[in-house]
Amino acid sequence: MRIKSAALLTAAVLATTAVAGCTKTDSGDSDTLASLRDAGTVTVAYADEAPYSFDKDGEVTGATIALHREVFKRLGVDEVKGVKTDWAGLIPGLNAKRYDLVSAGMSITPERCGQAAFSVPEINYTTALMVKPGNPKNLSNMDSIKSSGAHMAAITGAIENNYADELSIPDPLLVKDQQSGIDAVTSGRADAFALTAVSLNYAKENNPGLDVEVTKPFIAVINGKEQNPAGATVFRKADTELRDAYNTEVKKILSDKAEYMRILGPFGFTEENIPDPSLTTEKLCAGE
């Protein structure tokens, strides 16, 4: 009886393994790229933050989406599909295998490096504040928010949320996405919405009726140290072969200013957004 039960258990385990092996990313992490090539599709998560990755006329678009379409085309994967996800859920959803990677220009930080793997730095950026017309509280950077007692909004889990924590800015209003932060300022629920400068300027320029101002870009200073945030593509830790293949191709684009601008320029990015080659994922993961 025990032998029969053991045999049934073994058969069940083998059947379960076979079924699991049929899924897109469970067939063995070393085969992820091969599986994507076979399917002809890579599925990416995005947080609906223009101009990085966002919805437009029912389609996902943006700078990181354009970059991924180019890189994966070079890797033999012709289609990029998007799954809109709240910012705070991007990495948890990735690790739950709901999609293949994260396309959101996510900053490389030590905390995130403990949860997922990042490509080489792809986008350097500065921070800015969206404020009411006339900038009534005369805000210019994170320190000015703290010293003035202004009420700040930030996206949950975004690096600006981290800045608020590090600087002990009291009771920041945490919102789920870019539009919610903009709404917080226009409704008066927040004095400032902190986000990357390129995001806030893109929103201002592409919404003519939006009655707000965007401050000059700045680099946040935490504990006397200038921050140097860089966005990258996010992979599962086990998907090292996929990440390495991706890095090989994206480095070619990063080293060619004309090609970088061809892909990202239409979304408001400039050559200043190209990371210095000396800025590495390893350094950023180490908090350097």
mmCIF file of C-alpha atoms in Angstrom:
data_model
loop_
_atom_site.group_PDB
_atom_site.id
_atom_site.type_symbol
_atom_site.label_atom_id
_atom_site.label_comp_id
_atom_site.label_asym_id
_atom_site.label_seq_id
_atom_site.Cartn_x
_atom_site.Cartn_y
_atom_site.Cartn_z
ATOM 1 C CA MET A 1 0.000 0.000 0.000
ATOM 2 C CA ARG A 2 2.849 2.373 0.877
ATOM 3 C CA ILE A 3 4.612 1.493 -2.397
ATOM 4 C CA LYS A 4 1.484 2.272 -4.387
ATOM 5 C CA SER A 5 1.034 5.574 -2.559
ATOM 6 C CA ALA A 6 4.641 6.505 -3.201
ATOM 7 C CA ALA A 7 4.233 5.698 -6.879
ATOM 8 C CA LEU A 8 1.120 7.827 -7.100
ATOM 9 C CA LEU A 9 2.906 10.663 -5.315
ATOM 10 C CA THR A 10 5.843 10.429 -7.713
ATOM 11 C CA ALA A 11 3.514 10.485 -10.705
ATOM 12 C CA ALA A 12 1.711 13.505 -9.315
ATOM 13 C CA VAL A 13 4.980 15.356 -8.753
ATOM 14 C CA LEU A 14 6.126 14.555 -12.297
ATOM 15 C CA ALA A 15 2.813 15.715 -13.726
ATOM 16 C CA THR A 16 2.951 18.941 -11.734
ATOM 17 C CA THR A 17 6.512 19.555 -12.889
ATOM 18 C CA ALA A 18 5.527 18.966 -16.492
ATOM 19 C CA VAL A 19 2.662 21.433 -16.240
ATOM 20 C CA ALA A 20 4.893 24.013 -14.573
ATOM 21 C CA GLY A 21 7.419 23.538 -17.347
ATOM 22 C CA CYS A 22 4.844 24.686 -19.872
ATOM 23 C CA THR A 23 4.597 28.194 -18.450
ATOM 24 C CA LYS A 24 6.501 31.039 -20.040
ATOM 25 C CA THR A 25 9.029 31.601 -17.274
ATOM 26 C CA ASP A 26 8.924 28.432 -15.157
ATOM 27 C CA SER A 27 10.711 26.122 -17.607
ATOM 28 C CA GLY A 28 14.079 26.976 -16.117
ATOM 29 C CA ASP A 29 15.392 30.498 -15.710
ATOM 30 C CA SER A 30 18.255 29.837 -18.122
ATOM 31 C CA ASP A 31 15.631 29.253 -20.827
ATOM 32 C CA THR A 32 13.688 32.482 -20.284
ATOM 33 C CA LEU A 33 15.086 34.223 -23.362
ATOM 34 C CA ALA A 34 14.545 31.106 -25.486
ATOM 35 C CA SER A 35 10.943 30.965 -24.248
ATOM 36 C CA LEU A 36 10.411 34.616 -25.119
ATOM 37 C CA ARG A 37 11.824 34.042 -28.584
ATOM 38 C CA ASP A 38 9.555 31.048 -29.080
ATOM 39 C CA ALA A 39 6.531 33.080 -27.993
ATOM 40 C CA GLY A 40 7.638 36.142 -29.951
ATOM 41 C CA THR A 41 6.481 38.314 -27.058
ATOM 42 C CA VAL A 42 7.906 39.855 -23.902
ATOM 43 C CA THR A 43 5.495 41.125 -21.250
ATOM 44 C CA VAL A 44 6.579 44.171 -19.278
ATOM 45 C CA ALA A 45 5.059 45.938 -16.293
ATOM 46 C CA TYR A 46 4.742 49.722 -16.296
ATOM 47 C CA ALA A 47 3.469 52.283 -13.810
ATOM 48 C CA ASP A 48 1.745 54.734 -16.194
ATOM 49 C CA GLU A 49 4.274 57.528 -15.661
ATOM 50 C CA ALA A 50 4.825 59.703 -18.727
ATOM 51 C CA PRO A 51 7.193 59.932 -20.480
ATOM 52 C CA TYR A 52 8.801 56.704 -19.224
ATOM 53 C CA SER A 53 5.949 54.263 -19.866
ATOM 54 C CA PHE A 54 2.277 55.162 -20.116
ATOM 55 C CA ASP A 55 -1.039 54.672 -21.885
ATOM 56 C CA LYS A 56 -1.839 56.708 -24.951
ATOM 57 C CA ASP A 57 -4.867 56.083 -27.148
ATOM 58 C CA GLY A 58 -5.211 52.598 -25.724
ATOM 59 C CA GLU A 59 -1.600 51.636 -26.380
ATOM 60 C CA VAL A 60 1.416 51.458 -24.089
ATOM 61 C CA THR A 61 4.163 53.842 -25.146
ATOM 62 C CA GLY A 62 7.000 55.892 -23.665
ATOM 63 C CA ALA A 63 10.764 56.061 -23.591
ATOM 64 C CA THR A 64 11.408 52.812 -21.743
ATOM 65 C CA ILE A 65 8.845 50.981 -23.875
ATOM 66 C CA ALA A 66 10.547 52.277 -27.039
ATOM 67 C CA LEU A 67 13.904 51.173 -25.658
ATOM 68 C CA HIS A 68 12.591 47.708 -24.869
ATOM 69 C CA ARG A 69 10.995 47.319 -28.265
ATOM 70 C CA GLU A 70 14.348 48.083 -29.868
ATOM 71 C CA VAL A 71 16.437 45.862 -27.595
ATOM 72 C CA PHE A 72 14.114 42.873 -27.737
ATOM 73 C CA LYS A 73 13.785 43.181 -31.501
ATOM 74 C CA ARG A 74 17.570 42.788 -31.604
ATOM 75 C CA LEU A 75 17.227 39.771 -29.315
ATOM 76 C CA GLY A 76 14.689 38.119 -31.613
ATOM 77 C CA VAL A 77 11.503 39.042 -29.750
ATOM 78 C CA ASP A 78 9.239 41.178 -31.926
ATOM 79 C CA GLU A 79 6.359 42.151 -29.623
ATOM 80 C CA VAL A 80 6.318 44.039 -26.310
ATOM 81 C CA LYS A 81 3.103 43.773 -24.303
ATOM 82 C CA GLY A 82 2.385 45.951 -21.266
ATOM 83 C CA VAL A 83 0.718 45.298 -17.922
ATOM 84 C CA LYS A 84 -0.181 48.472 -16.004
ATOM 85 C CA THR A 85 0.740 48.118 -12.341
ATOM 86 C CA ASP A 86 0.829 50.445 -9.345
ATOM 87 C CA TRP A 87 4.414 51.499 -8.648
ATOM 88 C CA ALA A 88 4.589 49.731 -5.275
ATOM 89 C CA GLY A 89 3.499 46.463 -6.902
ATOM 90 C CA LEU A 90 6.048 46.399 -9.741
ATOM 91 C CA ILE A 91 8.757 44.276 -8.104
ATOM 92 C CA PRO A 92 6.368 42.028 -6.128
ATOM 93 C CA GLY A 93 4.484 41.279 -9.349
ATOM 94 C CA LEU A 94 7.754 40.579 -11.150
ATOM 95 C CA ASN A 95 8.813 38.074 -8.520
ATOM 96 C CA ALA A 96 5.348 36.493 -8.656
ATOM 97 C CA LYS A 97 6.020 35.943 -12.406
ATOM 98 C CA ARG A 98 3.072 38.002 -13.609
ATOM 99 C CA TYR A 99 5.338 39.518 -16.273
ATOM 100 C CA ASP A 100 8.883 39.156 -17.565
ATOM 101 C CA LEU A 101 10.452 42.461 -16.526
ATOM 102 C CA VAL A 102 9.702 45.987 -15.320
ATOM 103 C CA SER A 103 9.767 48.869 -17.816
ATOM 104 C CA ALA A 104 9.485 52.023 -15.703
ATOM 105 C CA GLY A 105 12.874 53.715 -15.460
ATOM 106 C CA MET A 106 13.104 52.450 -11.882
ATOM 107 C CA SER A 107 15.986 53.830 -9.815
ATOM 108 C CA ILE A 108 18.670 51.403 -8.751
ATOM 109 C CA THR A 109 18.814 51.421 -4.936
ATOM 110 C CA PRO A 110 20.381 49.030 -2.404
ATOM 111 C CA GLU A 111 16.957 48.044 -1.055
ATOM 112 C CA ARG A 112 15.610 47.198 -4.494
ATOM 113 C CA CYS A 113 18.793 45.335 -5.396
ATOM 114 C CA GLY A 114 17.978 42.981 -2.544
ATOM 115 C CA GLN A 115 14.670 42.150 -4.229
ATOM 116 C CA ALA A 116 15.476 42.050 -7.948
ATOM 117 C CA ALA A 117 18.238 42.358 -10.555
ATOM 118 C CA PHE A 118 18.864 45.534 -12.550
ATOM 119 C CA SER A 119 20.298 46.157 -15.984
ATOM 120 C CA VAL A 120 23.080 48.647 -16.504
ATOM 121 C CA PRO A 121 21.987 52.240 -15.763
ATOM 122 C CA GLU A 122 19.936 53.526 -18.714
ATOM 123 C CA ILE A 123 18.579 56.934 -17.685
ATOM 124 C CA ASN A 124 20.103 59.564 -15.422
ATOM 125 C CA TYR A 125 17.656 62.073 -14.052
ATOM 126 C CA THR A 126 17.129 64.948 -11.675
ATOM 127 C CA THR A 127 14.213 65.750 -9.393
ATOM 128 C CA ALA A 128 11.719 68.617 -9.566
ATOM 129 C CA LEU A 129 8.602 69.780 -7.744
ATOM 130 C CA MET A 130 5.178 70.492 -9.195
ATOM 131 C CA VAL A 131 3.584 73.385 -7.296
ATOM 132 C CA LYS A 132 0.680 75.808 -7.521
ATOM 133 C CA PRO A 133 1.083 78.839 -9.843
ATOM 134 C CA GLY A 134 3.456 81.392 -8.354
ATOM 135 C CA ASN A 135 5.062 78.755 -6.119
ATOM 136 C CA PRO A 136 3.454 80.308 -2.999
ATOM 137 C CA LYS A 137 5.734 78.522 -0.536
ATOM 138 C CA ASN A 138 8.865 79.283 -2.577
ATOM 139 C CA LEU A 139 9.890 75.634 -2.799
ATOM 140 C CA SER A 140 13.047 74.650 -4.645
ATOM 141 C CA ASN A 141 14.245 71.293 -3.320
ATOM 142 C CA MET A 142 13.612 68.636 -0.679
ATOM 143 C CA ASP A 143 15.192 70.681 2.109
ATOM 144 C CA SER A 144 12.904 73.622 1.334
ATOM 145 C CA ILE A 145 9.895 71.320 1.761
ATOM 146 C CA LYS A 146 11.094 70.311 5.204
ATOM 147 C CA SER A 147 12.076 73.803 6.388
ATOM 148 C CA SER A 148 8.841 75.427 5.178
ATOM 149 C CA GLY A 149 6.538 72.761 6.580
ATOM 150 C CA ALA A 150 4.991 72.271 3.146
ATOM 151 C CA HIS A 151 2.903 69.183 2.554
ATOM 152 C CA MET A 152 4.573 66.958 -0.027
ATOM 153 C CA ALA A 153 3.134 64.256 -2.281
ATOM 154 C CA ALA A 154 5.176 61.338 -3.637
ATOM 155 C CA ILE A 155 4.435 58.046 -5.309
ATOM 156 C CA THR A 156 4.412 55.116 -2.888
ATOM 157 C CA GLY A 157 7.710 53.257 -3.160
ATOM 158 C CA ALA A 158 9.298 55.794 -5.523
ATOM 159 C CA ILE A 159 12.700 57.285 -4.787
ATOM 160 C CA GLU A 160 11.123 60.621 -3.814
ATOM 161 C CA ASN A 161 9.251 58.713 -1.108
ATOM 162 C CA ASN A 162 12.664 57.455 0.067
ATOM 163 C CA TYR A 163 14.025 61.010 0.113
ATOM 164 C CA ALA A 164 11.137 62.100 2.344
ATOM 165 C CA ASP A 165 11.869 59.234 4.742
ATOM 166 C CA GLU A 166 15.602 59.953 4.826
ATOM 167 C CA LEU A 167 15.006 63.650 5.520
ATOM 168 C CA SER A 168 12.238 62.955 8.059
ATOM 169 C CA ILE A 169 9.749 65.078 6.146
ATOM 170 C CA PRO A 170 6.545 64.604 8.144
ATOM 171 C CA ASP A 171 3.427 62.915 6.793
ATOM 172 C CA PRO A 172 4.060 62.898 3.044
ATOM 173 C CA LEU A 173 0.944 62.220 1.011
ATOM 174 C CA LEU A 174 1.619 58.907 -0.724
ATOM 175 C CA VAL A 175 -0.167 58.422 -4.026
ATOM 176 C CA LYS A 176 -0.369 55.460 -6.390
ATOM 177 C CA ASP A 177 0.724 57.114 -9.636
ATOM 178 C CA GLN A 178 1.748 60.261 -11.493
ATOM 179 C CA GLN A 179 -1.774 61.514 -12.170
ATOM 180 C CA SER A 180 -2.739 61.124 -8.518
ATOM 181 C CA GLY A 181 0.218 63.301 -7.516
ATOM 182 C CA ILE A 182 -0.754 65.973 -10.028
ATOM 183 C CA ASP A 183 -4.327 65.873 -8.745
ATOM 184 C CA ALA A 184 -3.068 66.291 -5.173
ATOM 185 C CA VAL A 185 -1.436 69.611 -6.102
ATOM 186 C CA THR A 186 -4.281 70.974 -8.219
ATOM 187 C CA SER A 187 -6.831 70.100 -5.520
ATOM 188 C CA GLY A 188 -4.745 71.678 -2.750
ATOM 189 C CA ARG A 189 -4.223 68.433 -0.840
ATOM 190 C CA ALA A 190 -0.460 68.848 -1.304
ATOM 191 C CA ASP A 191 1.784 71.884 -1.721
ATOM 192 C CA ALA A 192 4.237 70.011 -3.925
ATOM 193 C CA PHE A 193 4.512 66.784 -5.863
ATOM 194 C CA ALA A 194 8.083 65.483 -6.070
ATOM 195 C CA LEU A 195 9.017 63.413 -9.114
ATOM 196 C CA THR A 196 11.663 63.294 -11.820
ATOM 197 C CA ALA A 197 12.016 66.586 -13.675
ATOM 198 C CA VAL A 198 11.442 65.007 -17.068
ATOM 199 C CA SER A 199 8.128 63.506 -15.863
ATOM 200 C CA LEU A 200 6.767 66.744 -14.424
ATOM 201 C CA ASN A 201 7.864 68.867 -17.370
ATOM 202 C CA TYR A 202 6.358 66.380 -19.814
ATOM 203 C CA ALA A 203 3.062 66.481 -17.918
ATOM 204 C CA LYS A 204 3.052 70.301 -17.885
ATOM 205 C CA GLU A 205 3.945 70.621 -21.573
ATOM 206 C CA ASN A 206 1.465 68.026 -22.779
ATOM 207 C CA ASN A 207 -1.524 69.221 -20.753
ATOM 208 C CA PRO A 208 -2.138 72.845 -21.806
ATOM 209 C CA GLY A 209 -4.948 73.322 -19.283
ATOM 210 C CA LEU A 210 -2.854 72.177 -16.327
ATOM 211 C CA ASP A 211 -2.487 75.252 -14.096
ATOM 212 C CA VAL A 212 0.703 74.444 -12.214
ATOM 213 C CA GLU A 213 4.399 75.294 -12.207
ATOM 214 C CA VAL A 214 7.415 72.986 -12.243
ATOM 215 C CA THR A 215 10.504 74.088 -10.340
ATOM 216 C CA LYS A 216 14.013 73.999 -11.743
ATOM 217 C CA PRO A 217 15.568 70.508 -11.631
ATOM 218 C CA PHE A 218 17.747 69.705 -8.651
ATOM 219 C CA ILE A 219 19.815 66.868 -7.239
ATOM 220 C CA ALA A 220 18.604 65.749 -3.826
ATOM 221 C CA VAL A 221 21.109 65.871 -0.981
ATOM 222 C CA ILE A 222 20.757 63.244 1.749
ATOM 223 C CA ASN A 223 23.038 63.350 4.807
ATOM 224 C CA GLY A 224 25.335 65.733 2.969
ATOM 225 C CA LYS A 225 25.661 63.441 -0.035
ATOM 226 C CA GLU A 226 24.352 64.287 -3.488
ATOM 227 C CA GLN A 227 22.149 61.547 -4.856
ATOM 228 C CA ASN A 228 22.801 60.315 -8.376
ATOM 229 C CA PRO A 229 19.706 58.334 -9.316
ATOM 230 C CA ALA A 230 19.733 56.249 -12.466
ATOM 231 C CA GLY A 231 16.854 54.259 -13.897
ATOM 232 C CA ALA A 232 17.196 50.756 -15.288
ATOM 233 C CA THR A 233 15.263 47.720 -16.426
ATOM 234 C CA VAL A 234 14.324 45.291 -13.658
ATOM 235 C CA PHE A 235 14.604 41.497 -13.905
ATOM 236 C CA ARG A 236 14.087 38.606 -11.526
ATOM 237 C CA LYS A 237 17.306 37.681 -9.738
ATOM 238 C CA ALA A 238 17.313 34.225 -11.308
ATOM 239 C CA ASP A 239 17.070 35.612 -14.856
ATOM 240 C CA THR A 240 20.783 36.369 -15.145
ATOM 241 C CA GLU A 241 21.123 35.095 -18.716
ATOM 242 C CA LEU A 242 18.211 37.234 -19.885
ATOM 243 C CA ARG A 243 19.621 40.282 -18.096
ATOM 244 C CA ASP A 244 23.107 39.709 -19.515
ATOM 245 C CA ALA A 245 21.779 39.304 -23.059
ATOM 246 C CA TYR A 246 19.743 42.477 -22.587
ATOM 247 C CA ASN A 247 22.780 44.367 -21.248
ATOM 248 C CA THR A 248 24.866 43.390 -24.251
ATOM 249 C CA GLU A 249 22.394 45.035 -26.608
ATOM 250 C CA VAL A 250 21.407 48.062 -24.533
ATOM 251 C CA LYS A 251 25.077 49.009 -24.007
ATOM 252 C CA LYS A 252 25.379 49.440 -27.775
ATOM 253 C CA ILE A 253 22.574 52.002 -27.656
ATOM 254 C CA LEU A 254 23.982 53.783 -24.593
ATOM 255 C CA SER A 255 27.349 54.183 -26.318
ATOM 256 C CA ASP A 256 25.754 55.747 -29.418
ATOM 257 C CA LYS A 257 24.301 59.189 -28.630
ATOM 258 C CA ALA A 258 22.501 59.453 -31.961
ATOM 259 C CA GLU A 259 20.825 56.077 -31.469
ATOM 260 C CA TYR A 260 19.888 56.882 -27.860
ATOM 261 C CA MET A 261 18.290 60.139 -28.987
ATOM 262 C CA ARG A 262 16.507 58.441 -31.883
ATOM 263 C CA ILE A 263 14.787 56.107 -29.427
ATOM 264 C CA LEU A 264 14.277 58.275 -26.317
ATOM 265 C CA GLY A 265 14.457 61.793 -27.746
ATOM 266 C CA PRO A 266 10.826 61.898 -28.938
ATOM 267 C CA PHE A 267 9.769 61.563 -25.295
ATOM 268 C CA GLY A 268 11.686 64.577 -24.020
ATOM 269 C CA PHE A 269 14.949 62.918 -23.024
ATOM 270 C CA THR A 270 18.286 64.503 -23.940
ATOM 271 C CA GLU A 271 21.922 63.485 -24.077
ATOM 272 C CA GLU A 272 22.171 64.661 -20.462
ATOM 273 C CA ASN A 273 20.047 61.665 -19.505
ATOM 274 C CA ILE A 274 22.680 59.217 -20.770
ATOM 275 C CA PRO A 275 24.450 57.793 -17.686
ATOM 276 C CA ASP A 276 28.199 58.142 -17.361
ATOM 277 C CA PRO A 277 29.753 54.708 -18.073
ATOM 278 C CA SER A 278 31.570 54.932 -14.738
ATOM 279 C CA LEU A 279 28.194 54.831 -12.959
ATOM 280 C CA THR A 280 27.560 51.117 -12.569
ATOM 281 C CA THR A 281 24.766 48.964 -11.225
ATOM 282 C CA GLU A 282 27.187 47.491 -8.693
ATOM 283 C CA LYS A 283 28.052 50.940 -7.300
ATOM 284 C CA LEU A 284 24.420 51.994 -7.057
ATOM 285 C CA CYS A 285 23.422 48.701 -5.424
ATOM 286 C CA ALA A 286 26.158 49.307 -2.868
ATOM 287 C CA GLY A 287 24.828 52.815 -2.191
ATOM 288 C CA GLU A 288 27.923 54.546 -3.536
#
